[in-house]
Short mmCIF file of C-alpha atoms and ligand atoms in Angstrom, two decimals:
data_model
loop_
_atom_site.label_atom_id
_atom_site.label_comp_id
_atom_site.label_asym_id
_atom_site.label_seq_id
_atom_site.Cartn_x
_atom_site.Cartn_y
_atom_site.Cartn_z
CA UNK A 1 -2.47 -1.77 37.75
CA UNK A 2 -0.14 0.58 36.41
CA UNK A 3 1.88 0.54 32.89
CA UNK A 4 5.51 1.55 32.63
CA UNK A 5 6.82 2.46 29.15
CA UNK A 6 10.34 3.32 28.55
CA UNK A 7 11.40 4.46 25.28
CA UNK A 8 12.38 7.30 22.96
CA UNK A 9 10.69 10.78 22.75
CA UNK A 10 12.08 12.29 19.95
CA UNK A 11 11.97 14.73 16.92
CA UNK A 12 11.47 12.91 13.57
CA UNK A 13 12.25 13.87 10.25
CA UNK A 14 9.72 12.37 7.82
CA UNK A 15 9.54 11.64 4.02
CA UNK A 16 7.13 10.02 2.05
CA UNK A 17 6.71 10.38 -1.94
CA UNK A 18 4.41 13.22 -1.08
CA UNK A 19 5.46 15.24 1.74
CA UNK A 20 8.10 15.71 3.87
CA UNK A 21 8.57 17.16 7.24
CA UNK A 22 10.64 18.70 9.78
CA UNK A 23 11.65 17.67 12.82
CA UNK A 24 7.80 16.89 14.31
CA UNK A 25 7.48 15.18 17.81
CA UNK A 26 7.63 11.42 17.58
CA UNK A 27 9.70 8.47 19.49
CA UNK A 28 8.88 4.97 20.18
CA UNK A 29 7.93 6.13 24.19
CA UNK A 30 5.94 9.15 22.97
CA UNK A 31 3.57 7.76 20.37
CA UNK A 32 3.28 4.07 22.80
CA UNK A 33 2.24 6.35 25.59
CA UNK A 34 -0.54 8.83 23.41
CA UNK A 35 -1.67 5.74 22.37
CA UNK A 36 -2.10 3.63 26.13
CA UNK A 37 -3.96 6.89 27.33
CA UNK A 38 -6.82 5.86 25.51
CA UNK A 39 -7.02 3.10 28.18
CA UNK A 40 -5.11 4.04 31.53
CA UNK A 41 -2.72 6.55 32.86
CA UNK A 42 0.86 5.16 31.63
CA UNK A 43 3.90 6.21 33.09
CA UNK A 44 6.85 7.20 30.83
CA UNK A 45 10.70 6.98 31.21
CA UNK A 46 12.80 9.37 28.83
CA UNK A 47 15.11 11.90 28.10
CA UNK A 48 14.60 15.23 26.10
CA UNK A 49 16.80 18.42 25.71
CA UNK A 50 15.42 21.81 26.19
CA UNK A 51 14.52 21.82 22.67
CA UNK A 52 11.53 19.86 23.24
CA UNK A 53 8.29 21.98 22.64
CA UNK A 54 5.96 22.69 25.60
CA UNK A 55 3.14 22.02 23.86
CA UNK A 56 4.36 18.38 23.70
CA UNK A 57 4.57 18.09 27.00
CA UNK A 58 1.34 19.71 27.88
CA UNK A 59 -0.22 17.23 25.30
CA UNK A 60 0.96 14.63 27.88
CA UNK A 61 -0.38 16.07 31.07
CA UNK A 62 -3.60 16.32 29.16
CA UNK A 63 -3.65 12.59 28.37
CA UNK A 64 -3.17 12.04 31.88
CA UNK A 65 0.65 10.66 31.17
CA UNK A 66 2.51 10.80 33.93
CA UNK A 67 5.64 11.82 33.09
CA UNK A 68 7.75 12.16 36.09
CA UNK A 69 10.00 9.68 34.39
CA UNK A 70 10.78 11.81 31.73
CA UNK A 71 13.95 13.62 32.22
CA UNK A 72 14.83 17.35 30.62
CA UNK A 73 18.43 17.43 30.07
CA UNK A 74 20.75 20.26 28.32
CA UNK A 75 21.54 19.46 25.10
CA UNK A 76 19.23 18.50 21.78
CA UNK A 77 16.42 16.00 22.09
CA UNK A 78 16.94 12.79 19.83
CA UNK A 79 16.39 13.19 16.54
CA UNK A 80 15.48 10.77 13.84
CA UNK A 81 15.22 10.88 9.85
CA UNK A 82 13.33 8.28 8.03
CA UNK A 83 12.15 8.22 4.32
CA UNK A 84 9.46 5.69 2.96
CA UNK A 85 8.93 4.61 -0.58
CA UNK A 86 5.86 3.63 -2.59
CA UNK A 87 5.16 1.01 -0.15
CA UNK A 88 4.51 2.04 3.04
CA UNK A 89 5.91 -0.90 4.34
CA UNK A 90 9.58 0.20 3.10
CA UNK A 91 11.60 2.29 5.54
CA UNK A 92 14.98 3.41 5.18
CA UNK A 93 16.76 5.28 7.95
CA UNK A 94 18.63 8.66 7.56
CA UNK A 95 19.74 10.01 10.15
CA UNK A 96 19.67 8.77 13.93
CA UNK A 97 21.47 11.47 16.05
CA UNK A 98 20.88 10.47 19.64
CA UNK A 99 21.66 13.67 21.08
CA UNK A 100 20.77 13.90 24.80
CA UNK A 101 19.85 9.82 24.18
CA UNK A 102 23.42 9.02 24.07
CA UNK A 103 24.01 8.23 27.82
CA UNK A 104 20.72 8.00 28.94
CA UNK A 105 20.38 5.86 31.99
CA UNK A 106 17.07 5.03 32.72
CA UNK A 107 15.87 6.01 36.31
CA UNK A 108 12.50 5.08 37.02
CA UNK A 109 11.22 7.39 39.93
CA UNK A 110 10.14 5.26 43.01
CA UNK A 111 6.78 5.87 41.88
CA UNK A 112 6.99 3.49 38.43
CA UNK A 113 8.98 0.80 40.87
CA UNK A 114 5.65 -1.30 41.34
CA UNK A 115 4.80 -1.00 37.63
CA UNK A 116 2.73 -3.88 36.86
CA UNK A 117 3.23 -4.06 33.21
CA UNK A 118 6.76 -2.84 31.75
CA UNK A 119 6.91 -1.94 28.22
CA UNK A 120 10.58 -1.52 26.76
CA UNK A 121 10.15 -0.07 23.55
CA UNK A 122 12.79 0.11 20.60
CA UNK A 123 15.69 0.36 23.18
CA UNK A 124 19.33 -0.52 22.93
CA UNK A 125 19.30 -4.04 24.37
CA UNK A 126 21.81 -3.01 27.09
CA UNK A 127 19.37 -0.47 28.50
CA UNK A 128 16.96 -3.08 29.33
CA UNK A 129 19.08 -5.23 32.84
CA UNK A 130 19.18 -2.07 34.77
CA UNK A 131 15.77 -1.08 33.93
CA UNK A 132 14.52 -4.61 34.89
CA UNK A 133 16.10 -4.32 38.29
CA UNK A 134 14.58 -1.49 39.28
CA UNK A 135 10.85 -2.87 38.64
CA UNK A 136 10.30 -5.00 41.46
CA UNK A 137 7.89 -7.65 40.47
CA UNK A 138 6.03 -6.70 37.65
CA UNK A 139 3.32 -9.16 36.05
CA UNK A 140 4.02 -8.74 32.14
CA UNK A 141 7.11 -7.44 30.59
CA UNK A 142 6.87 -7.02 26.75
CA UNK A 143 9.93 -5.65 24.30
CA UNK A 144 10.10 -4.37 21.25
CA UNK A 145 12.61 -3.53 18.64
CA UNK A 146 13.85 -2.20 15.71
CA UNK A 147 16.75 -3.54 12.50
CA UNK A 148 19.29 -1.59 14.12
CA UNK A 149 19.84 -3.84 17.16
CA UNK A 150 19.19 -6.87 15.47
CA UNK A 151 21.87 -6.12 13.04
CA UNK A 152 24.37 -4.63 16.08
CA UNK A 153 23.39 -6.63 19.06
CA UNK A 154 21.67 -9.98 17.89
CA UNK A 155 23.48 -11.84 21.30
CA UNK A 156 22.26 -9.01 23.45
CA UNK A 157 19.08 -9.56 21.91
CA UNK A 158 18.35 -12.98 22.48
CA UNK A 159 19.65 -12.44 25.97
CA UNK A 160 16.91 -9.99 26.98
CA UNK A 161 14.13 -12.33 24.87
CA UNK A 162 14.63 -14.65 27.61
CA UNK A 163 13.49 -11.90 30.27
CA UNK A 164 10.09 -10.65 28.98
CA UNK A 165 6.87 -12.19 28.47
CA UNK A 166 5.81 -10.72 25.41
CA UNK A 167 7.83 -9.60 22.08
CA UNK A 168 6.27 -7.41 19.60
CA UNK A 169 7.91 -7.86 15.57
CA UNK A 170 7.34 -7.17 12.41
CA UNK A 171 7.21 -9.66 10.09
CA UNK A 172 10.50 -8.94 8.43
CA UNK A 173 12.15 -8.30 12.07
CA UNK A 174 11.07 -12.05 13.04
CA UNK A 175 12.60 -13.49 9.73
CA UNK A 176 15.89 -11.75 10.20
CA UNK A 177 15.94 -12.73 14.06
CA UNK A 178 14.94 -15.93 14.01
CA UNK A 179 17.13 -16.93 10.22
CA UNK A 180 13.65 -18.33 8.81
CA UNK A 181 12.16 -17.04 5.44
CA UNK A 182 8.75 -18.95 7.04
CA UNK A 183 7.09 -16.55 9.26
CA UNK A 184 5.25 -19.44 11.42
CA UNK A 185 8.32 -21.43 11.98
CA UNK A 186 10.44 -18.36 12.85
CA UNK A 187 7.57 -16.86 15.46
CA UNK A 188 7.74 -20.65 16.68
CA UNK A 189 11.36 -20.75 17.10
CA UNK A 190 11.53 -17.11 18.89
CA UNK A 191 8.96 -18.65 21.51
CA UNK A 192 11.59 -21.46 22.20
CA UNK A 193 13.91 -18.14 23.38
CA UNK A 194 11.77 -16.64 26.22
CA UNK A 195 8.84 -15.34 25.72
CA UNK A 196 5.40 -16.88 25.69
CA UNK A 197 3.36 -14.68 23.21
CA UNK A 198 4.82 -13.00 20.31
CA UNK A 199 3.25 -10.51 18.48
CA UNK A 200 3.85 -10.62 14.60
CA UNK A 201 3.15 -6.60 12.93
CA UNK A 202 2.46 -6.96 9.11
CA UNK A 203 1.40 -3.54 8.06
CA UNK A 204 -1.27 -3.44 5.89
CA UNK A 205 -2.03 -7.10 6.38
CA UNK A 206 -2.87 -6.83 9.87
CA UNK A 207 -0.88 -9.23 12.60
CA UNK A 208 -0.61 -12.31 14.37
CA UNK A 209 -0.47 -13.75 17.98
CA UNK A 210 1.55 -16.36 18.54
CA UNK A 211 1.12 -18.49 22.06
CA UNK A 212 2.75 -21.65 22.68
CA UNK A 213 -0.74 -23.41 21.94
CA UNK A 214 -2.65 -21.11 20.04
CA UNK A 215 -2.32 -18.87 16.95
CA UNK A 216 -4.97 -15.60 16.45
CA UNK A 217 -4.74 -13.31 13.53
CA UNK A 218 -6.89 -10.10 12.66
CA UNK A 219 -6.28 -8.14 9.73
CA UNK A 220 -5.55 -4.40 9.46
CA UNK A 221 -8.39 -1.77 9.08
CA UNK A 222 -9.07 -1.27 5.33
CA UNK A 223 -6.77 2.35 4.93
CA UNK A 224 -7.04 3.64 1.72
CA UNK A 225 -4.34 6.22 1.69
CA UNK A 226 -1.68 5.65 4.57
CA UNK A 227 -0.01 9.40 5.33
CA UNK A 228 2.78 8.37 7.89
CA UNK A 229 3.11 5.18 8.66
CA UNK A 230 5.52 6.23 11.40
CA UNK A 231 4.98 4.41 14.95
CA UNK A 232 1.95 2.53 13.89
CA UNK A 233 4.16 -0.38 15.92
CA UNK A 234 4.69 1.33 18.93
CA UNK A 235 0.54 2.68 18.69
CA UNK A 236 -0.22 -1.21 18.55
CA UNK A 237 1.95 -2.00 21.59
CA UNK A 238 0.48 1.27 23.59
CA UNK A 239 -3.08 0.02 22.54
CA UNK A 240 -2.21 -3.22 23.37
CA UNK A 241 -0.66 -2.81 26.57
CA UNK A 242 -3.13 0.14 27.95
CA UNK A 243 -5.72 -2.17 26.74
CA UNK A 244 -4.36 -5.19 29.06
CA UNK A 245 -3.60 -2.60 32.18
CA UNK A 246 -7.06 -1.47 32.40
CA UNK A 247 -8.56 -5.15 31.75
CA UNK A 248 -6.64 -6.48 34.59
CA UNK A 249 -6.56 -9.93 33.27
CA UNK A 250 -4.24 -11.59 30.48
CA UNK A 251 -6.41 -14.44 29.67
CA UNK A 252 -6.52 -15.61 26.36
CA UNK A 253 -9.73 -14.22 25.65
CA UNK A 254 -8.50 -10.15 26.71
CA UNK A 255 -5.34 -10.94 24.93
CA UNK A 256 -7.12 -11.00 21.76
CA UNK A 257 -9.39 -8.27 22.59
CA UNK A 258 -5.72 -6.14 23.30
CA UNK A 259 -4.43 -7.19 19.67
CA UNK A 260 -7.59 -5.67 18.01
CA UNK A 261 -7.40 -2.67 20.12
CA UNK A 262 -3.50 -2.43 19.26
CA UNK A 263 -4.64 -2.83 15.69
CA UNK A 264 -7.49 0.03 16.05
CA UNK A 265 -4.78 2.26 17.70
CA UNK A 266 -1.92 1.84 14.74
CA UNK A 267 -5.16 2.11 11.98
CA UNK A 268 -5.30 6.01 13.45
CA UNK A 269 -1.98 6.68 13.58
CA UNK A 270 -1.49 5.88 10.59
CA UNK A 271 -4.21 8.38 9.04
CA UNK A 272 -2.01 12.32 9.46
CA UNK A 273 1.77 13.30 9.76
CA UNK A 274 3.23 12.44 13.40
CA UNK A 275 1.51 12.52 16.24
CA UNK A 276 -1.20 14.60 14.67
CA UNK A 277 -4.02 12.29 14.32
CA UNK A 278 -3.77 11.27 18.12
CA UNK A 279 -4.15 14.65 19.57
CA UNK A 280 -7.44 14.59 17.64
CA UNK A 281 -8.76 11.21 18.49
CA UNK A 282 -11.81 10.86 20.71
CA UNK A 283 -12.59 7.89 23.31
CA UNK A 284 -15.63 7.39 20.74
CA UNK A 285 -13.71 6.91 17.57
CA UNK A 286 -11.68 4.65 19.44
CA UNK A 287 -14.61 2.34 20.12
CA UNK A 288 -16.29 3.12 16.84
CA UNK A 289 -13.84 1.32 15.10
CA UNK A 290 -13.25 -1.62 17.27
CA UNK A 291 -17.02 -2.46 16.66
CA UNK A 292 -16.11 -1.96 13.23
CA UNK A 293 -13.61 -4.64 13.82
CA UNK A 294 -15.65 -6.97 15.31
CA UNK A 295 -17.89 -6.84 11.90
CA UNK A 296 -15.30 -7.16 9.91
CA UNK A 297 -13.99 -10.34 10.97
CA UNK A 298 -17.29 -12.00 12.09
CA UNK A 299 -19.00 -14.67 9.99
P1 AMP B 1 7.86 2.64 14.55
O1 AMP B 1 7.42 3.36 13.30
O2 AMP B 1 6.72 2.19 15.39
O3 AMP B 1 8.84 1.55 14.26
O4 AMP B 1 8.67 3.70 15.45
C1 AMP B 1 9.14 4.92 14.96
C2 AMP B 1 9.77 5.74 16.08
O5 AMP B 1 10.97 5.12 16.54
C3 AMP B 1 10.14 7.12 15.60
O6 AMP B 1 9.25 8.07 16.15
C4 AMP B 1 11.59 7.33 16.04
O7 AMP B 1 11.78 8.53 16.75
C5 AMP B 1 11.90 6.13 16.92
N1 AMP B 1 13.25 5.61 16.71
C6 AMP B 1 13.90 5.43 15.53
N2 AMP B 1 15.16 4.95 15.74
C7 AMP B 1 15.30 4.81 17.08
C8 AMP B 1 16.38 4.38 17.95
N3 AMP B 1 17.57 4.00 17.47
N4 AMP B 1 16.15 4.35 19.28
C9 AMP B 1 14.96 4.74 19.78
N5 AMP B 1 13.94 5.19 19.04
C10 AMP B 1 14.09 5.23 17.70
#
């Protein structure tokens, strides 16, 4: 099997009502991809300028990323400004300058064209057609997005929902999408759009699955002190997704098992500035706290 993840790899600038800092290495593709290397060897699709740090890069090959997708053009990577509040779960953006993002054009090398799972992360919508044509039969596509194109491009939106398999939300994404304060009825009416498992983010309170015959919820790992809570989402899809490409099989059953991994994923992410607590993480803290998991929801 092989995983495909196209998305942004980027230099955020981050505030929260303790810290703030500069221009650290972050993007939807880049933290999605640290995070499937914990499971399999994902492939990612980008564009950078020659700003981006080497180190970066070399973090990559050392996770065993492939990243002949990833493009190094002249110019200034993408860079992105967000500030929190109190509550974590409160993001406002700064500053999105898209720098050598502008006019990317996806080209997935002829490598990725066999990709079994495709992952298109917080994308512009109109990205997503070509990159779909150039993946020639793959078994699970799953989306993702972000305010910003449901606010711009709702209709290009619910387009592409009828194209993928699998849409990861947050909870207020899926209210504003689907026009329902309730989040069961809005998943419910998403499914009706396209895809047949939606995956509901709701920070702190964990998340929730939502098939077209079943409904599975876990909650999040008890975090006492969030430091970033920057691309916990795109950990959870990386987790999830790796998770699934290694497992070979998207029964119900490893579906599951790929939400609490996704969850274990974004609970480390979440834990130091950027990208910082995944260069750290071990294989064995990975599994530590998925047992940990397991305890805290059994009864
Ligand atoms: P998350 O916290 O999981 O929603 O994702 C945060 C990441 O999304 C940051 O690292 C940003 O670099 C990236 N990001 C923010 N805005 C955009 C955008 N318009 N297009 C692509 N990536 C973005």
């Amino acid at each position: 099997m092989s995983l495909v993840i196209v998305g942004s790899v980027a230099f955020d600038t981050i505030e929260t009502p303790r810290e703030r800092r500069e221009k650290i290495v972050g993007g939807s593709g880049t933290y999605c991809a640290l995070a499937a290397s914990f499971f399999t060897r994902p492939k990612i699709v980008g564009v950078v300028g020659r700003d981006f740090p080497k180190e970066a890069i070399e973090l990559f090959k050392k996770r065993k990323i492939d990243i002949g997708g990833l493009k190094v053009k002249e110019g200034k990577t993408f860079h992105w400004e967000g500030r929190y509040g109190c509550d974590p779960n409160q993001r406002t953006t700064i500053r999105t300058e898209l720098n050598v993002f502008e006019d990317f054009k996806p080209e997935l090398p002829s490598g990725y064209w066999g990709a079994d799972i495709l992952f298109l992360a917080n994308i512009d919508p109109d990205m997503h057609e070509p990159i779909l044509k150039q993946v020639q039969k793959p078994k699970l596509v799953a989306m993702d997005t972000i305010r910003l194109w449901i606010e711009t491009k709702p209709e290009a939106l619910f387009r592409e929902l009828q194209h993928v398999h699998l849409f990861f939300a947050n909870d207020e994404e899926i209210k504003l999408l689907s026009r329902e304060t309730n989040l069961i009825k809005g998943g419910r009416k998403l499914l009706e759009c396209g895809p047949s498992i939606i995956i509901v983010k709701k920070g702190e309170h964990g998340a929730l699955v939502f098939g077209k015959e079943f409904i599975f919820g876990l909650p999040a790992h008890p975090c006492e002190e969030v430091i970033d809570p920057t691309g916990a989402g795109d950990c959870f899809a990386g987790g999830f997704l790796g998770y699934l490409d290694k497992v070979k099989d998207f029964s119900g059953r490893e579906i599951r098992r790929a939400a609490v991994f996704g969850s274990v994923l974004a609970s480390f992410a979440i834990e130091d500035f950027g990208i910082d607590r995944l260069k750290s993480l071990t294989q064995g803290e990975v599994e530590a706290r998925f047992r940990y998991f397991k305890r805290l929801v059994s009864f």
